[in-house]
Each structure stands twice: as C-alpha cells, then as structure tokens.
Short mmCIF file of C-alpha atoms and ligand atoms in Angstrom, two decimals:
data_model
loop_
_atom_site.label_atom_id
_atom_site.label_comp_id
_atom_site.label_asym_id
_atom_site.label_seq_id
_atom_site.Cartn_x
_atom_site.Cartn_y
_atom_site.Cartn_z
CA UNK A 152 14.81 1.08 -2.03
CA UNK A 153 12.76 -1.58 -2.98
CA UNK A 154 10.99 -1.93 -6.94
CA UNK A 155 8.96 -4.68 -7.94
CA UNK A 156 8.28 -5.21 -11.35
CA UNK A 157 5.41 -7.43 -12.84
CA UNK A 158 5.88 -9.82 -10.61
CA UNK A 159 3.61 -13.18 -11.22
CA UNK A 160 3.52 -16.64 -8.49
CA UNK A 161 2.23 -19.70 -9.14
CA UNK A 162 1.18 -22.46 -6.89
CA UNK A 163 1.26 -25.72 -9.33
CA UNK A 164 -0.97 -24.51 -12.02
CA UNK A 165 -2.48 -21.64 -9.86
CA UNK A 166 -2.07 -18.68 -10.23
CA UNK A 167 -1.66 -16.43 -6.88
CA UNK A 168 -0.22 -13.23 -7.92
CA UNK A 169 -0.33 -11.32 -11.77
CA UNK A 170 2.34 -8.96 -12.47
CA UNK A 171 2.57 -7.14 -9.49
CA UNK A 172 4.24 -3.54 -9.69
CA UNK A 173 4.97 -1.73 -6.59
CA UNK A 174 8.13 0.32 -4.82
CA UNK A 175 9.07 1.26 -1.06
CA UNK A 176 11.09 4.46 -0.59
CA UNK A 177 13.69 4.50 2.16
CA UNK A 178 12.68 5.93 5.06
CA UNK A 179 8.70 4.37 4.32
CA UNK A 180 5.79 2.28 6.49
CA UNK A 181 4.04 0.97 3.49
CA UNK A 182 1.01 -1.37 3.70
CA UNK A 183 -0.52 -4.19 1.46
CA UNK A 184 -4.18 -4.41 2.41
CA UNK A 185 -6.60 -7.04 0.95
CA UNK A 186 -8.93 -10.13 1.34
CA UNK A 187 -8.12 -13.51 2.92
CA UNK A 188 -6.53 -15.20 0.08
CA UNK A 189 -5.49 -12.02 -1.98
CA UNK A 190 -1.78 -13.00 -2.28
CA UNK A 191 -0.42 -10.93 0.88
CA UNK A 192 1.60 -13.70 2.18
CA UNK A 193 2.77 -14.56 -1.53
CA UNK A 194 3.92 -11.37 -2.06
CA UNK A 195 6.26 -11.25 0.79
CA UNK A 196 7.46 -14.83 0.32
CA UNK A 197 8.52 -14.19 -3.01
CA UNK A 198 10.11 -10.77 -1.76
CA UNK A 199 12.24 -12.46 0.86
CA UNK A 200 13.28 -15.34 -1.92
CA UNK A 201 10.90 -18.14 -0.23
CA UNK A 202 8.41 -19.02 -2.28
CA UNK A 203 10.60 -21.41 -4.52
CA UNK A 204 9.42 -24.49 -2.88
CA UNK A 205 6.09 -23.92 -3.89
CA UNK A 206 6.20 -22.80 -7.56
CA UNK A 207 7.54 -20.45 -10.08
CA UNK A 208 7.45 -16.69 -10.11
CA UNK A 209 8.09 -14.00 -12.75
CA UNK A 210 9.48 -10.71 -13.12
CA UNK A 211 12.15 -9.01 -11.10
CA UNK A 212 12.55 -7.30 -7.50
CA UNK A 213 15.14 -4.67 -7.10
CA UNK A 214 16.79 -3.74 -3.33
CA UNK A 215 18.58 -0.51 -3.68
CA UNK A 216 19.02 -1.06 -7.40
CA UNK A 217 20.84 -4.21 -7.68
CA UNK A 218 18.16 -7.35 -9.05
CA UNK A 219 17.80 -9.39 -6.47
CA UNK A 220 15.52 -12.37 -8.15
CA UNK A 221 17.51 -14.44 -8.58
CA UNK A 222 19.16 -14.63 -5.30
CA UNK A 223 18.15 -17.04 -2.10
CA UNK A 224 16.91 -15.67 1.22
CA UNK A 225 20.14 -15.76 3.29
CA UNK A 226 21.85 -13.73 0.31
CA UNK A 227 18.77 -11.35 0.66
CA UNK A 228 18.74 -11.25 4.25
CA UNK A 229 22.62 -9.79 4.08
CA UNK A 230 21.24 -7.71 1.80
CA UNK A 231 18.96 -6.07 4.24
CA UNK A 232 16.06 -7.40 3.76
CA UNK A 233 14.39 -8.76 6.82
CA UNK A 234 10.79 -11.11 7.38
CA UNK A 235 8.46 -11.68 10.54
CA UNK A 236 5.96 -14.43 9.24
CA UNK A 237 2.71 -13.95 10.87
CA UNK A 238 3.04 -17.17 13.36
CA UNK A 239 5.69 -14.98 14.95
CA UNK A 240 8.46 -18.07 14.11
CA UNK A 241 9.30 -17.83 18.35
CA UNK A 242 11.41 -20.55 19.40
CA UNK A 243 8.57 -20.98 22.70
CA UNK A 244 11.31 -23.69 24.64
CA UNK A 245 13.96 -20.84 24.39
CA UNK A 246 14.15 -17.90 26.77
CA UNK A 247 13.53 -14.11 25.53
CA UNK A 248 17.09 -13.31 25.05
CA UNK A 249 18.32 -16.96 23.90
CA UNK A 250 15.74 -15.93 21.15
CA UNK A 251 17.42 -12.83 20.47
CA UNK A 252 20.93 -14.07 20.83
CA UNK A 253 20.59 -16.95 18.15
CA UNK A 254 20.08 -15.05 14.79
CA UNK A 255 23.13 -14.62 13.11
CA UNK A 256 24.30 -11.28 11.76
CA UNK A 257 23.77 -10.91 8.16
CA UNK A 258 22.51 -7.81 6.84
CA UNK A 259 23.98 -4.38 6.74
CA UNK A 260 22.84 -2.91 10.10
CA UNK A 261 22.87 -5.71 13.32
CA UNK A 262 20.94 -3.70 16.45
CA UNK A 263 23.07 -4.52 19.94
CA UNK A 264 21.22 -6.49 22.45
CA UNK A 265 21.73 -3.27 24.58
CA UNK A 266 19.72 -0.87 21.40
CA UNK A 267 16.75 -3.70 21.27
CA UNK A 268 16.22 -3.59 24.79
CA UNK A 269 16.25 0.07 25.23
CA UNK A 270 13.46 -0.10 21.95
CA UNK A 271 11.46 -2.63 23.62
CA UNK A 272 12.12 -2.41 27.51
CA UNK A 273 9.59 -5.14 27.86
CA UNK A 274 11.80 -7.97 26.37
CA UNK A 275 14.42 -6.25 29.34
CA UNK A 276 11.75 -7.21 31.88
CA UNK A 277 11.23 -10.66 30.46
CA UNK A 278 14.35 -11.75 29.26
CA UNK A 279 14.18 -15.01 31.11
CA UNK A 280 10.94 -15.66 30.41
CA UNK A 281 10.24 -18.78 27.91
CA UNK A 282 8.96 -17.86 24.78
CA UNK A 283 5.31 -19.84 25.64
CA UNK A 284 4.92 -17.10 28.21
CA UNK A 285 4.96 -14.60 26.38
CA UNK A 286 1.84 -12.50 25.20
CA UNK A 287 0.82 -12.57 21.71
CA UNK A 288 1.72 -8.59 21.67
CA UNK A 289 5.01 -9.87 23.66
CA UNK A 290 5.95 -12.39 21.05
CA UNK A 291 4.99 -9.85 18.30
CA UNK A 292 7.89 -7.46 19.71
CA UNK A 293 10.36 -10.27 20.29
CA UNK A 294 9.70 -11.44 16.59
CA UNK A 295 10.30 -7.72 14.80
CA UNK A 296 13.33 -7.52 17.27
CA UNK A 297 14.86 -11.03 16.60
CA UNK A 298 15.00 -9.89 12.62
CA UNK A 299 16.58 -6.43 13.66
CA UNK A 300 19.25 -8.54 15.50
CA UNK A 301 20.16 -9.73 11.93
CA UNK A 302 20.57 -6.33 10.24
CA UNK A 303 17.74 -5.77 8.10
CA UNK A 304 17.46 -2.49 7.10
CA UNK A 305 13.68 -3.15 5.37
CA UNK A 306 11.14 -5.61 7.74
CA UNK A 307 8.38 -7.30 6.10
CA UNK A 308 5.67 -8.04 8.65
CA UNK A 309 3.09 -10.90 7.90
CA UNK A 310 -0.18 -8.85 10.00
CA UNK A 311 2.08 -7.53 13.49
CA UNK A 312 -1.36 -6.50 14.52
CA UNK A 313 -3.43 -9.87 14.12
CA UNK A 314 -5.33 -10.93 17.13
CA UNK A 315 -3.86 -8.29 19.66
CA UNK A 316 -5.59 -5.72 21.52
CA UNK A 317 -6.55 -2.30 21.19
CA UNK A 318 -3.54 -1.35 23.25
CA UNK A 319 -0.90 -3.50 22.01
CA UNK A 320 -1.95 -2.83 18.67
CA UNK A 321 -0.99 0.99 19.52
CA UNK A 322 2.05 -0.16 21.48
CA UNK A 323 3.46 -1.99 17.76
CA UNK A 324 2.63 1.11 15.85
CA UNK A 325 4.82 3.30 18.73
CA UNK A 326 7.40 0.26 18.10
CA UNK A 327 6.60 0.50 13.96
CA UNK A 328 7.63 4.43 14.38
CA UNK A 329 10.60 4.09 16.33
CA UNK A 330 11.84 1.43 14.44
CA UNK A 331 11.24 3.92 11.38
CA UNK A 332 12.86 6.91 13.22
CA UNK A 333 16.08 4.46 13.38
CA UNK A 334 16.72 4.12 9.55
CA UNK A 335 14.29 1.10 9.11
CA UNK A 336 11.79 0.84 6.45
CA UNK A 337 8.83 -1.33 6.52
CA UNK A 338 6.31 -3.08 4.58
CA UNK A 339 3.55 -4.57 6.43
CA UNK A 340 0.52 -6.56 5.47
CA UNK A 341 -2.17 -4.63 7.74
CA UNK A 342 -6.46 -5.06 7.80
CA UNK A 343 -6.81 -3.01 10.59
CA UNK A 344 -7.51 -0.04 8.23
CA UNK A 345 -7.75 2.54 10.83
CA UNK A 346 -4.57 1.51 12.10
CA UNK A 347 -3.13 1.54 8.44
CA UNK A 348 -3.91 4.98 7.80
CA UNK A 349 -1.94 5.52 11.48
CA UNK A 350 0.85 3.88 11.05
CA UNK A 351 1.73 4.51 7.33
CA UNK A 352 2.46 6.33 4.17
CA UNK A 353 1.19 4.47 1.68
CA UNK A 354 -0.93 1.64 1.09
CA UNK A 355 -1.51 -1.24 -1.89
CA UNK A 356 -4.10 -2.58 -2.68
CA UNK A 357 -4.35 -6.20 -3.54
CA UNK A 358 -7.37 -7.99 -4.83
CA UNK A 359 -7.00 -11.82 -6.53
CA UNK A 360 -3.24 -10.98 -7.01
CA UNK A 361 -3.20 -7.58 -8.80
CA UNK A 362 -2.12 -3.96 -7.43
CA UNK A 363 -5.72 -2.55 -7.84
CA UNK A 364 -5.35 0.84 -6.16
CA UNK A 365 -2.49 2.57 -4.33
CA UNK A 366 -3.44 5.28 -1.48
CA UNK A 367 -2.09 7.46 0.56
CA UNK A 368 -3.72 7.36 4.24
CA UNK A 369 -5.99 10.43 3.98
CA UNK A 370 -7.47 8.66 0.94
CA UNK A 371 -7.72 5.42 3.29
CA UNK A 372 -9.25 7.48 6.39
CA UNK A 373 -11.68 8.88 3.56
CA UNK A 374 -13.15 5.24 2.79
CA UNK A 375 -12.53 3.18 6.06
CA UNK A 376 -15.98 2.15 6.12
CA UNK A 377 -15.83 1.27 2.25
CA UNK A 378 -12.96 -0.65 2.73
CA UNK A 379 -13.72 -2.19 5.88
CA UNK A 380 -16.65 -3.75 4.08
CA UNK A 381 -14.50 -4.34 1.20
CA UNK A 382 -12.63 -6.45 3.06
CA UNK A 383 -15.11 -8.35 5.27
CA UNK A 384 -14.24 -6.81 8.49
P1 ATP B 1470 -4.48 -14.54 4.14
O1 ATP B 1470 -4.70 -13.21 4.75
O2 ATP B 1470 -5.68 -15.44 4.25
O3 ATP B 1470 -3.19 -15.19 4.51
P2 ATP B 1470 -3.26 -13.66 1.67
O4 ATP B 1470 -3.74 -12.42 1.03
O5 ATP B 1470 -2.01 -13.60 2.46
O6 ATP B 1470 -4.43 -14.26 2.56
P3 ATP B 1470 -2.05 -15.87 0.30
O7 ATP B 1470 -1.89 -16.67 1.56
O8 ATP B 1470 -0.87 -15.26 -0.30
O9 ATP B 1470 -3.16 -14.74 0.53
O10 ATP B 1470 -2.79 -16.78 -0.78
C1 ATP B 1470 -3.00 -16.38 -2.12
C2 ATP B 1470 -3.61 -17.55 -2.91
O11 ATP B 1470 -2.67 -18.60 -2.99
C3 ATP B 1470 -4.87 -18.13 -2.26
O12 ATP B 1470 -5.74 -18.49 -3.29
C4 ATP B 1470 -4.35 -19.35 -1.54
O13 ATP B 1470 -5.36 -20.34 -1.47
C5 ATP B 1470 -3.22 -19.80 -2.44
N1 ATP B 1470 -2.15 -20.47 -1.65
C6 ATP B 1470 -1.49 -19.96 -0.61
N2 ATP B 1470 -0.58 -20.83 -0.12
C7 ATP B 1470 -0.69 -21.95 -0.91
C8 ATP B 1470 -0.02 -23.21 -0.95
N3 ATP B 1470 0.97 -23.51 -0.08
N4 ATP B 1470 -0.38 -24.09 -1.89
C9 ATP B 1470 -1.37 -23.78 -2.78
N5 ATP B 1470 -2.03 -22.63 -2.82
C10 ATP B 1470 -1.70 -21.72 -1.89
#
C-alpha cells in the first residue's frame, strides 16, 4: 500500500532522515519506534507531503503504486492518506461534533457521523462538549476520528498513546483494532514498547534517521527491556 524508497530530509543544512526504506501492507498496524529526536515526526511529515516548508527531501513514496512525491497534502489526503499530529490539532472553542463536522471529504472512504459514533460511543456522550473539556484520551479519539471523517484509508498517528493512562492507552489500541477490522491501515509512531508489540505487526526501527532494524512483535516482546533502555524509558 504504502513503499518508501531512500527517502532523505533536511532541515537547512541538517540532515534529519538518510534514505529511509520501508513499506505498509494493506490491512497493517505498523510502528516506527525510536529516540527523542530520531526523525519520527519527519518521517510522517514528509509522508503526508508537509515537510516542504522546512527543507528538501529525497527519494520517492509510493500509495498503492502510483508516486506520490511530488504531490501536496490535500492531493494526498484524497488519496487516502490521513495524519493525527501528536498535539491532537483539536479545535478546543468548537464542540465535539462541530469538530467532526468541519473536515471536508477528500479521500476515498468518508466514515458517517452515525459509523464514528457507533466506533467511539464516547464522542456520542460528549458531542456538545467543547473541545477544552475533553480528556487527553478523549481528544486522542476525537483526533483519529476527525481524519476518518475525511476518508483516509491509511492514518498516521504522531504517539496516540503519549501521556494517557494505562486504561486509555488500552481503550486506543481497542479503537487502533477496530479501526483496522474496518479496512484502515495504520502507521503509528509508538514508545510504549509493550503496547507496540500489542497493537501491531511490525515495527521500524529508527535511530539518527536510518531504518536500523525491522521486527515483528514477538521479536519486540523478546527485547522489551533492551529496548526500553534503548530508548530511555
Ligand atoms: P520526538 O519524539 O522528540 O518528536 P522524533 O523522532 O519525532 O523525536 P523529529 O522531531 O523528527 O524526531 O526530529 C528529527 C531531527 O530533526 C532532530 O534532530 C530535530 O532536532 C530536528 N528537527 C525537527 N524539527 C525541526 C525544525 N523545525 N527545524 C530544525 N530541525 C528540526
């Protein structure tokens, strides 16, 4: 579904990501796992056509075959391709469903206000709530709805998990599941480990910008402590 071939960022004269190789079958929860400062973010930037503003890139990215470099974010959004940054991007004046009503259609697969609610029965509850009181595990579901709204058929997550509880964080990998069990792939940025190996396939990992290892999750369950070290945590 998605191929990435030697794909290189710069910021200015910086360097953030070198020739980065790395696919996502249909159907696939896929994570990148690495350091603070790895390229994480980067990578998905440049995947949903953003990071143009703050330097060059190389090499190509592929959505079901066609080359998609060269195109801008909208045209890769009605492509399919859908991303939740990791501030969440909540409009907090808006209500819950004025936040899920504004996102125009554009890719290949728009859920119905009536499918996202029966996925998330908590934005139901809380559709007249303003986004500032919302949860951080609340406005984590209303952000991965709100790009489902537009179609995408493959969400890139900035860390869904980031600062949210035990519970929650099991609640978004029900929600990552479902969402999966609907035709929806996903590639997440994820250093919850443990929840990684969970939630997912397949996992990359990223170190100073390269692909350094790619594992399935036994492999990760094998060396959560290694990596957990590995990665500061
Ligand atoms: P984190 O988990 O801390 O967000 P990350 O793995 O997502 O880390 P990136 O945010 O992609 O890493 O950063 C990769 C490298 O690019 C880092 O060295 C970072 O300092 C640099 N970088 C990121 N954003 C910018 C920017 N706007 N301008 C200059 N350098 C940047």
């Amino acid at each position: 579904m998605l191929r990435i071939d030697g794909l290189s960022a710069w910021y200015g004269e910086a360097q953030a990501l070198r020739e980065v190789s790395m696919h996502v079958a249909e159907g696939e929860i896929v994570t990148l796992v690495g350091r603070n400062g790895a390229g994480k973010t980067t990578l998905l930037r440049c995947l949903m056509g953003l990071h143009g503003a703050h330097g060059r890139t190389a090499g190509t990215v592929s959505l079901f075959d066609d080359d998609i470099t060269k195109l801008a974010g909208h045209a890769r959004a009605r492509r399919g391709l859908g991303y939740v940054p990791d501030d969440r991007g909540i409009f907090a004046t808006l209500s819950v469903e004025e936040n899920l009503t504004l996102p125009p259609k554009m890719g290949p697969d728009p859920w119905s206000l009536e499918r996202v609610y029966e996925t998330f029965p908590m934005l139901r509850e809380r559709r007249r709530f303003p986004g500032t009181k919302l949860s951080g595990g609340e406005q984590q579901m209303l952000a991965l709805a709100r790009v489902l709204r537009t179609g995408a058929r493959l969400l890139l997550c900035d860390e869904p998990t980031e600062g949210l509880s035990p519970l929650i964080v099991q609640r978004i990998g029900e929600i990552l599941r479902e969402v999966r069990a609907a035709g929806v792939t996903v590639l997440l940025i994820e250093q919850n480990v443990h929840f990684a190996a969970s939630v997912a396939d397949r996992h990359y990992l990223l170190a100073e910008g390269r692909i350094v290892e790619s594992l399935d999750s036994a492999q990760v369950r094998e060396r959560e402590h290694e990596l957990l070290e590995y990665l500061g945590i």
